[in-house]
Short mmCIF file of C-alpha atoms in Angstrom, two decimals:
data_model
loop_
_atom_site.label_atom_id
_atom_site.label_comp_id
_atom_site.label_asym_id
_atom_site.label_seq_id
_atom_site.Cartn_x
_atom_site.Cartn_y
_atom_site.Cartn_z
CA MET P 1 94.08 111.99 118.38
CA GLU P 2 97.24 111.77 120.62
CA GLY P 3 97.85 108.43 122.61
CA GLN P 4 101.01 106.73 122.24
CA GLU P 5 102.23 108.35 119.09
CA ALA P 6 105.81 107.92 120.50
CA ASN P 7 105.76 104.28 119.72
CA GLN P 8 104.19 104.48 116.47
CA GLU P 9 106.37 103.91 113.61
CA LYS P 10 107.80 107.04 112.33
CA SER P 11 107.13 106.11 108.78
CA LEU P 12 103.40 105.89 109.58
CA ILE P 13 103.33 109.53 111.43
CA LEU P 14 104.94 111.05 108.36
CA ALA P 15 102.24 109.30 106.23
CA ASP P 16 99.49 111.18 108.19
CA LYS P 17 101.51 114.37 107.78
CA LEU P 18 101.79 113.85 103.99
CA PHE P 19 98.10 113.24 103.78
CA HIS P 20 97.18 116.46 105.64
CA LEU P 21 99.51 118.19 103.44
CA LYS P 22 97.58 117.33 100.48
CA HIS P 23 94.25 117.69 101.90
CA PRO P 24 92.17 120.45 100.60
CA ASP P 25 90.26 120.83 103.80
CA VAL P 26 93.56 121.69 105.87
CA SER P 27 94.51 125.36 106.20
CA ASP P 28 97.43 127.01 104.90
CA ILE P 29 98.94 127.92 108.14
CA ASP P 30 98.87 124.22 109.06
CA LYS P 31 100.05 123.10 105.66
CA ILE P 32 103.27 125.08 106.22
CA ARG P 33 103.73 123.43 109.73
CA PHE P 34 103.22 119.95 108.15
CA ARG P 35 105.38 120.86 105.39
CA GLU P 36 108.35 121.82 107.71
CA GLU P 37 107.51 118.82 109.65
CA VAL P 38 107.82 116.47 106.36
CA LEU P 39 111.08 118.01 105.50
CA ASP P 40 112.58 117.23 109.10
CA ALA P 41 111.61 113.90 109.12
CA VAL P 42 113.23 113.42 105.62
CA LYS P 43 116.37 115.10 106.46
CA SER P 44 116.88 113.10 110.11
CA ASP P 45 116.39 109.53 108.40
CA ASP P 46 118.23 110.76 105.09
CA MET P 47 115.23 109.64 102.86
CA ALA P 48 116.57 110.49 99.35
CA PRO P 49 114.26 108.18 97.27
CA LEU P 50 111.33 109.86 99.27
CA PHE P 51 112.47 113.02 98.74
CA GLU P 52 112.69 112.81 95.01
CA ASN P 53 109.35 111.38 95.01
CA LEU P 54 107.89 114.40 96.88
CA VAL P 55 109.46 116.64 94.77
CA ALA P 56 108.36 115.38 91.50
CA ASN P 57 104.75 115.49 92.87
CA GLY P 58 105.25 119.32 94.05
CA VAL P 59 104.82 118.72 97.92
CA LEU P 60 108.40 119.69 98.56
CA GLU P 61 111.06 122.13 96.54
CA MET P 62 114.22 120.66 95.06
CA ASP P 63 117.19 121.52 97.17
CA PRO P 64 120.04 119.77 94.97
CA LYS P 65 122.78 119.97 97.88
CA LEU P 66 120.19 118.56 100.31
CA LEU P 67 119.69 115.66 97.97
CA GLU P 68 123.52 114.97 97.12
CA SER P 69 124.00 115.00 100.96
CA MET P 70 121.48 112.40 101.66
CA ARG P 71 122.42 110.34 98.42
CA GLU P 72 126.05 110.35 99.72
CA LYS P 73 125.13 109.40 103.42
CA ASN P 74 122.88 106.60 101.77
CA ALA P 75 125.70 105.26 99.60
CA GLU P 76 128.19 105.55 102.76
CA GLU P 77 125.90 103.51 104.94
CA LEU P 78 124.91 100.95 102.24
CA LYS P 79 128.65 100.32 101.61
CA LYS P 80 128.98 99.57 105.54
CA ASN P 81 125.79 96.97 105.43
CA ASP P 82 127.39 95.32 102.64
CA GLU P 83 130.70 95.05 104.57
CA LYS P 84 128.69 93.71 107.58
CA VAL P 85 126.96 91.08 105.47
CA ALA P 86 130.06 89.72 103.78
CA ASP P 87 131.99 89.54 106.81
CA ALA P 88 129.15 87.83 108.68
CA GLU P 89 129.12 85.41 105.67
CA GLU P 90 132.77 84.44 105.97
CA ASN P 91 133.54 84.53 109.75
CA LEU P 92 130.06 84.21 111.33
CA GLY P 93 127.29 81.96 111.93
CA GLU P 94 123.79 81.62 110.40
CA SER P 95 122.24 83.97 112.99
CA GLU P 96 124.70 86.80 112.43
CA VAL P 97 124.15 86.46 108.55
CA ARG P 98 120.29 86.95 108.99
CA GLU P 99 120.99 89.94 111.67
CA ALA P 100 122.99 91.43 108.90
CA HIS P 101 120.44 91.25 106.27
CA LEU P 102 118.00 92.37 108.38
CA ALA P 103 120.03 95.33 109.19
CA LYS P 104 120.20 96.03 105.32
CA SER P 105 116.44 95.50 104.91
CA LEU P 106 115.63 97.91 107.63
CA PHE P 107 118.17 100.60 106.16
CA PHE P 108 116.11 100.18 103.20
CA ILE P 109 112.81 100.76 104.85
CA ARG P 110 113.78 103.81 106.89
CA ILE P 111 115.05 105.67 103.58
CA SER P 112 111.49 104.47 102.08
CA ASP P 113 113.14 102.77 99.02
CA LYS P 114 109.96 100.45 98.69
CA GLU P 115 111.40 98.04 95.92
CA LYS P 116 114.82 97.44 97.27
CA ALA P 117 113.33 96.72 101.04
CA LEU P 118 111.31 94.21 99.72
CA GLU P 119 113.96 92.42 97.32
CA GLN P 120 116.21 92.54 100.59
CA LEU P 121 113.34 91.38 102.98
CA LYS P 122 112.82 88.18 100.60
CA VAL P 123 116.86 87.67 101.21
CA THR P 124 116.53 87.99 104.73
CA GLU P 125 113.35 85.75 105.04
CA GLY P 126 115.57 83.02 102.96
CA LYS P 127 117.97 83.27 105.98
CA THR P 128 115.44 83.01 108.56
CA VAL P 129 113.98 79.61 110.09
CA ALA P 130 111.86 80.67 113.26
CA VAL P 131 108.36 81.25 112.35
CA GLY P 132 108.12 84.32 114.93
CA GLN P 133 111.14 86.00 113.05
CA LYS P 134 109.44 85.28 109.63
CA MET P 135 106.31 86.95 111.17
CA ASP P 136 108.11 89.96 112.16
CA LEU P 137 109.41 90.60 108.48
CA VAL P 138 105.90 90.29 107.35
CA PHE P 139 105.00 92.77 109.73
CA TYR P 140 107.80 95.03 108.35
CA THR P 141 106.17 94.68 104.92
CA LEU P 142 102.58 95.54 106.30
CA GLN P 143 104.05 98.76 107.44
CA MET P 144 105.46 99.64 104.15
CA GLY P 145 102.00 98.71 102.72
CA PHE P 146 99.98 101.08 104.97
CA PHE P 147 102.82 103.80 104.42
CA THR P 148 102.05 103.57 100.71
CA MET P 149 98.26 102.37 100.80
CA ASP P 150 99.42 99.42 98.55
CA PHE P 151 96.43 97.21 99.13
CA ASP P 152 97.47 94.28 97.04
CA LEU P 153 100.76 94.11 99.04
CA ILE P 154 98.93 94.39 102.33
CA SER P 155 96.27 91.61 101.02
CA LYS P 156 99.34 89.36 99.74
CA SER P 157 101.05 90.04 103.26
CA ILE P 158 97.90 89.10 105.41
CA ASP P 159 97.59 85.69 103.38
CA LYS P 160 101.34 85.07 103.85
CA ALA P 161 100.91 85.85 107.68
CA LYS P 162 98.10 83.60 107.91
CA ASN P 163 99.97 80.77 106.04
CA LEU P 164 102.96 80.97 108.50
CA PHE P 165 100.62 80.66 111.55
CA ASP P 166 99.60 77.15 110.38
CA GLU P 167 102.86 76.39 110.83
CA GLY P 168 102.84 77.59 114.54
CA GLY P 169 103.15 81.18 115.94
CA ASP P 170 102.68 82.74 119.10
CA TRP P 171 99.37 84.41 120.33
CA GLU P 172 100.87 87.96 120.60
CA ARG P 173 101.54 88.20 116.87
CA LYS P 174 98.33 86.63 116.03
CA ASN P 175 96.47 89.34 117.87
CA ARG P 176 98.80 92.05 116.34
CA LEU P 177 98.09 90.52 113.00
CA LYS P 178 94.05 91.10 113.70
CA VAL P 179 94.62 94.82 114.13
CA TYR P 180 96.51 94.99 110.95
CA GLU P 181 93.88 92.86 109.16
CA GLY P 182 91.02 94.98 110.83
CA LEU P 183 92.74 98.15 109.31
CA PHE P 184 92.99 96.93 106.02
CA CYS P 185 89.48 95.86 106.13
CA MET P 186 88.27 99.04 107.16
CA SER P 187 90.36 100.81 104.72
CA THR P 188 88.93 98.72 102.04
CA ARG P 189 85.25 99.47 103.23
CA ASN P 190 84.76 96.10 104.92
CA PHE P 191 83.32 97.50 108.14
CA LYS P 192 81.60 94.31 109.30
CA LYS P 193 84.80 92.19 109.19
CA ALA P 194 86.91 95.27 110.57
CA ALA P 195 84.49 95.88 113.73
CA ASP P 196 84.79 91.93 114.56
CA LEU P 197 88.66 92.15 114.34
CA PHE P 198 88.99 95.17 116.34
CA LEU P 199 86.42 93.82 118.97
CA ASP P 200 88.52 90.50 119.22
CA SER P 201 91.64 92.70 119.90
CA ILE P 202 90.55 95.22 122.26
CA SER P 203 91.64 93.31 125.53
CA THR P 204 94.85 92.08 123.79
CA PHE P 205 95.95 95.29 122.10
CA THR P 206 99.67 95.72 121.76
CA THR P 207 99.93 96.94 118.04
CA TYR P 208 101.40 100.56 119.23
CA GLU P 209 103.56 100.46 116.22
CA LEU P 210 100.87 100.78 113.72
CA LEU P 211 98.34 103.04 115.79
CA SER P 212 97.57 104.59 119.23
CA TYR P 213 95.15 102.86 121.48
CA ASP P 214 92.71 106.04 121.52
CA THR P 215 92.62 105.81 117.62
CA PHE P 216 92.13 102.09 117.64
CA ILE P 217 89.04 102.73 119.98
CA PHE P 218 87.80 105.50 117.85
CA TYR P 219 87.94 103.01 114.89
CA THR P 220 86.34 100.12 116.89
CA VAL P 221 83.20 102.49 117.60
CA LEU P 222 82.89 104.01 114.20
CA THR P 223 83.07 100.46 112.72
CA SER P 224 80.72 98.96 115.21
CA ILE P 225 78.05 101.32 115.23
CA ILE P 226 77.25 100.43 111.40
CA SER P 227 77.75 96.87 111.83
CA LEU P 228 76.38 95.46 114.96
CA ASP P 229 72.74 95.18 116.07
CA ARG P 230 71.37 97.01 118.82
CA VAL P 231 71.78 94.08 121.56
CA SER P 232 75.34 93.31 120.36
CA LEU P 233 76.46 97.04 120.18
CA LYS P 234 75.22 97.37 124.13
CA GLN P 235 77.09 94.01 125.15
CA LYS P 236 80.61 94.32 123.00
CA VAL P 237 81.14 98.19 122.77
CA ILE P 238 79.03 100.51 125.15
CA ASP P 239 79.37 98.23 128.23
CA ALA P 240 83.24 97.30 127.48
CA PRO P 241 85.47 98.66 130.27
CA GLU P 242 88.09 98.83 127.68
CA ILE P 243 86.27 101.24 125.41
CA LEU P 244 84.87 103.41 128.48
CA THR P 245 88.35 104.04 129.73
CA VAL P 246 89.30 105.78 126.64
CA LEU P 247 86.02 107.44 125.58
CA GLY P 248 86.16 110.56 127.16
CA LYS P 249 89.41 111.62 125.55
CA ILE P 250 88.00 111.30 121.99
CA PRO P 251 85.76 114.41 121.56
CA HIS P 252 82.11 113.82 120.49
CA LEU P 253 82.51 109.87 120.68
CA SER P 254 80.86 109.24 123.91
CA ASP P 255 77.72 111.23 122.63
CA PHE P 256 77.62 109.81 119.33
CA MET P 257 77.58 106.11 120.79
CA ASN P 258 75.41 106.56 123.97
CA SER P 259 72.65 108.92 122.11
CA LEU P 260 72.21 106.45 119.52
CA TYR P 261 71.54 103.50 121.81
CA ASP P 262 69.49 105.75 124.13
CA CYS P 263 67.33 107.24 121.31
CA GLN P 264 68.73 110.80 121.67
CA TYR P 265 68.67 111.63 117.82
CA LYS P 266 68.76 115.29 118.18
CA SER P 267 72.06 114.77 120.45
CA PHE P 268 73.10 111.83 118.26
CA PHE P 269 73.03 114.51 114.86
CA ILE P 270 75.10 117.13 116.98
CA ALA P 271 77.61 114.67 117.90
CA PHE P 272 77.79 113.27 114.57
CA ALA P 273 78.27 116.49 112.95
CA GLY P 274 81.61 117.12 115.51
CA LEU P 275 82.81 113.54 114.45
CA THR P 276 82.93 114.29 110.51
CA GLU P 277 85.89 116.60 110.69
CA GLN P 278 87.91 113.64 112.24
CA ILE P 279 86.40 111.13 109.71
CA LYS P 280 87.23 113.36 106.89
CA LEU P 281 90.74 113.99 108.05
CA ASP P 282 91.54 110.57 108.63
CA ARG P 283 93.98 109.01 106.19
CA TYR P 284 92.48 105.74 106.31
CA LEU P 285 88.43 106.58 106.39
CA HIS P 286 88.33 109.63 104.12
CA PRO P 287 87.86 107.67 100.76
CA HIS P 288 84.96 106.20 102.52
CA PHE P 289 83.47 109.61 104.04
CA ARG P 290 80.27 109.89 102.06
CA TYR P 291 79.87 106.18 102.21
CA TYR P 292 80.22 106.02 105.96
CA MET P 293 77.80 109.12 106.27
CA ARG P 294 75.03 107.49 104.51
CA GLU P 295 75.26 104.21 106.22
CA VAL P 296 75.21 105.89 109.71
CA ARG P 297 72.35 107.84 108.70
CA THR P 298 70.59 104.60 107.51
CA VAL P 299 71.06 102.72 111.01
CA VAL P 300 69.60 105.83 112.94
CA TYR P 301 66.66 106.38 110.60
CA SER P 302 65.96 102.64 110.55
CA GLN P 303 66.27 102.38 114.30
CA PHE P 304 63.55 105.47 114.59
CA LEU P 305 61.18 103.97 112.28
CA GLU P 306 61.38 100.62 113.88
CA SER P 307 58.98 101.92 116.78
CA TYR P 308 56.20 102.88 114.39
CA LYS P 309 53.51 101.82 112.07
CA SER P 310 53.30 105.49 110.82
CA VAL P 311 54.43 108.59 112.07
CA THR P 312 54.41 112.17 110.99
CA MET P 313 57.14 114.03 109.29
CA GLU P 314 56.95 116.75 111.86
CA ALA P 315 57.41 114.27 114.68
CA MET P 316 60.12 112.88 113.17
CA ALA P 317 61.95 116.19 112.05
CA THR P 318 61.45 117.35 115.61
CA ALA P 319 63.05 114.16 117.15
CA PHE P 320 66.15 114.75 114.92
CA GLY P 321 66.34 118.48 115.42
CA VAL P 322 65.90 119.08 111.59
CA THR P 323 63.49 120.82 109.31
CA VAL P 324 60.52 118.77 107.73
CA GLU P 325 62.02 119.74 104.38
CA PHE P 326 65.43 118.24 105.23
CA ILE P 327 63.71 114.82 106.48
CA ASP P 328 61.66 114.77 103.34
CA LEU P 329 64.55 115.16 101.15
CA GLU P 330 66.90 112.74 103.12
CA LEU P 331 64.34 109.81 103.39
CA SER P 332 63.31 110.26 99.60
CA ARG P 333 66.77 109.38 98.59
CA PHE P 334 67.15 106.48 101.19
CA ILE P 335 63.83 104.91 99.93
CA ALA P 336 64.70 105.26 96.53
CA ALA P 337 67.91 103.41 97.10
CA GLY P 338 65.96 100.65 99.07
CA LYS P 339 67.83 101.64 102.34
CA LEU P 340 64.55 102.16 104.25
CA HIS P 341 61.42 100.14 104.34
CA CYS P 342 58.86 103.00 104.05
CA LYS P 343 57.00 105.29 102.11
CA ILE P 344 55.97 109.05 102.26
CA ASP P 345 52.34 110.20 102.14
CA LYS P 346 53.08 113.77 101.02
CA VAL P 347 49.53 114.98 101.32
CA ALA P 348 48.99 114.01 104.81
CA GLY P 349 52.59 114.51 105.98
CA VAL P 350 53.01 110.88 107.11
CA LEU P 351 55.32 108.13 106.95
CA GLU P 352 54.18 104.58 106.81
CA THR P 353 56.59 101.53 107.13
CA ASN P 354 56.28 98.82 105.48
CA ARG P 355 58.89 96.38 106.91
CA PRO P 356 59.50 93.12 105.36
CA ASP P 357 58.20 90.12 107.50
CA ALA P 358 61.14 87.76 108.09
CA LYS P 359 59.10 84.71 108.14
CA ASN P 360 56.87 85.58 105.17
CA ALA P 361 60.27 86.38 103.19
CA LEU P 362 61.72 82.80 104.31
CA TYR P 363 58.26 81.12 103.52
CA GLN P 364 58.66 82.85 99.88
CA ALA P 365 62.16 81.75 99.36
CA THR P 366 61.15 78.15 100.30
CA ILE P 367 58.42 78.05 97.74
CA LYS P 368 60.78 79.59 95.07
CA GLN P 369 63.64 77.26 95.82
CA GLY P 370 61.17 74.39 95.72
CA ASP P 371 59.51 75.20 92.41
CA PHE P 372 63.24 75.31 90.89
CA LEU P 373 63.75 72.00 92.01
CA LEU P 374 60.75 70.35 90.80
CA ASN P 375 61.65 72.03 87.43
CA ARG P 376 64.98 70.54 87.63
CA ILE P 377 63.69 67.06 88.24
CA GLN P 378 61.21 67.27 85.72
CA LYS P 379 63.97 68.19 83.06
CA LEU P 380 66.03 65.22 84.19
CA SER P 381 63.22 62.73 84.11
CA ARG P 382 62.87 63.49 80.31
CA VAL P 383 66.60 62.28 79.89
CA ILE P 384 66.78 59.65 82.44
CA ASP P 385 64.85 56.43 81.88
CA LEU P 386 63.03 56.21 85.15
#
């Protein structure tokens, strides 16, 4: 997806290209192009530490002259940064000292030396007083975390940011943090929380350094489909003007969302098939591809069965534009996994729903808890002299 890629952090654009370079479903011709683009990016920012890592992992071929040239440039720039820090500490004020340390931090981030960057960011934080500036340092750390998909670092940084907001902080940075946290939740399969955070950020989105607005809407719709009930989906997603303005730019997404709500299941499956390639080739969604596919099918099958006490397999297969054998195999798996509340009458070719009654379930739970409480009271009465 295109969009505001020009504003996106170069390291995150590079991370996407590295992901595609290693992906088995990407064609060899595209991989040649991605390899050239990755090498150009490494050269342009003299990323010697990253180049060594990519060579060690067989992504790029070793070029001793290039590596030596990048190391020399890094050493020269590091020397200049050290001189600026020393000069600021001797002759200038606290603000200039902080700026010199920040420049050194950004240098390590640019060449992708993660360990030294994190150390230098800690030093810079020690020289920082304003909460807003401390938050900016956390955002730099989060970007490094997303570049390497270091979820431990991301989680700790988000917690740190929330603690900083307790001390104060502007709304713009708070809203940006929601997108960072939403992306983290989506990457760790917490789609419900991701959807809530993304929906909260739609009207105030400014996090272009992390991802484009088109991609943000793409993630918002995908996470909402499997997280929200039908009424909420209509109110927060389908009728949202911010989503409607972008929807047409993303292939298959409009049909995917609207056909589900309109119960056009055949169209939904066609649109869903078109989206699978985008999901599979997305760096954040790829690890959850199979899980997401199952969850979407659970939502759509449940919605279809909600309208019936019983329905023939043939009618359901026709509605989805698939064969009876496919529906039989699909539903068998979901019923066995406890995802669907129905049973298959294979002889009659009929599906009978047996949805749990919410009131009855609450009644049974109350009775069970009451029995447990009475048992505890009886045990206590034996010990305590009433």
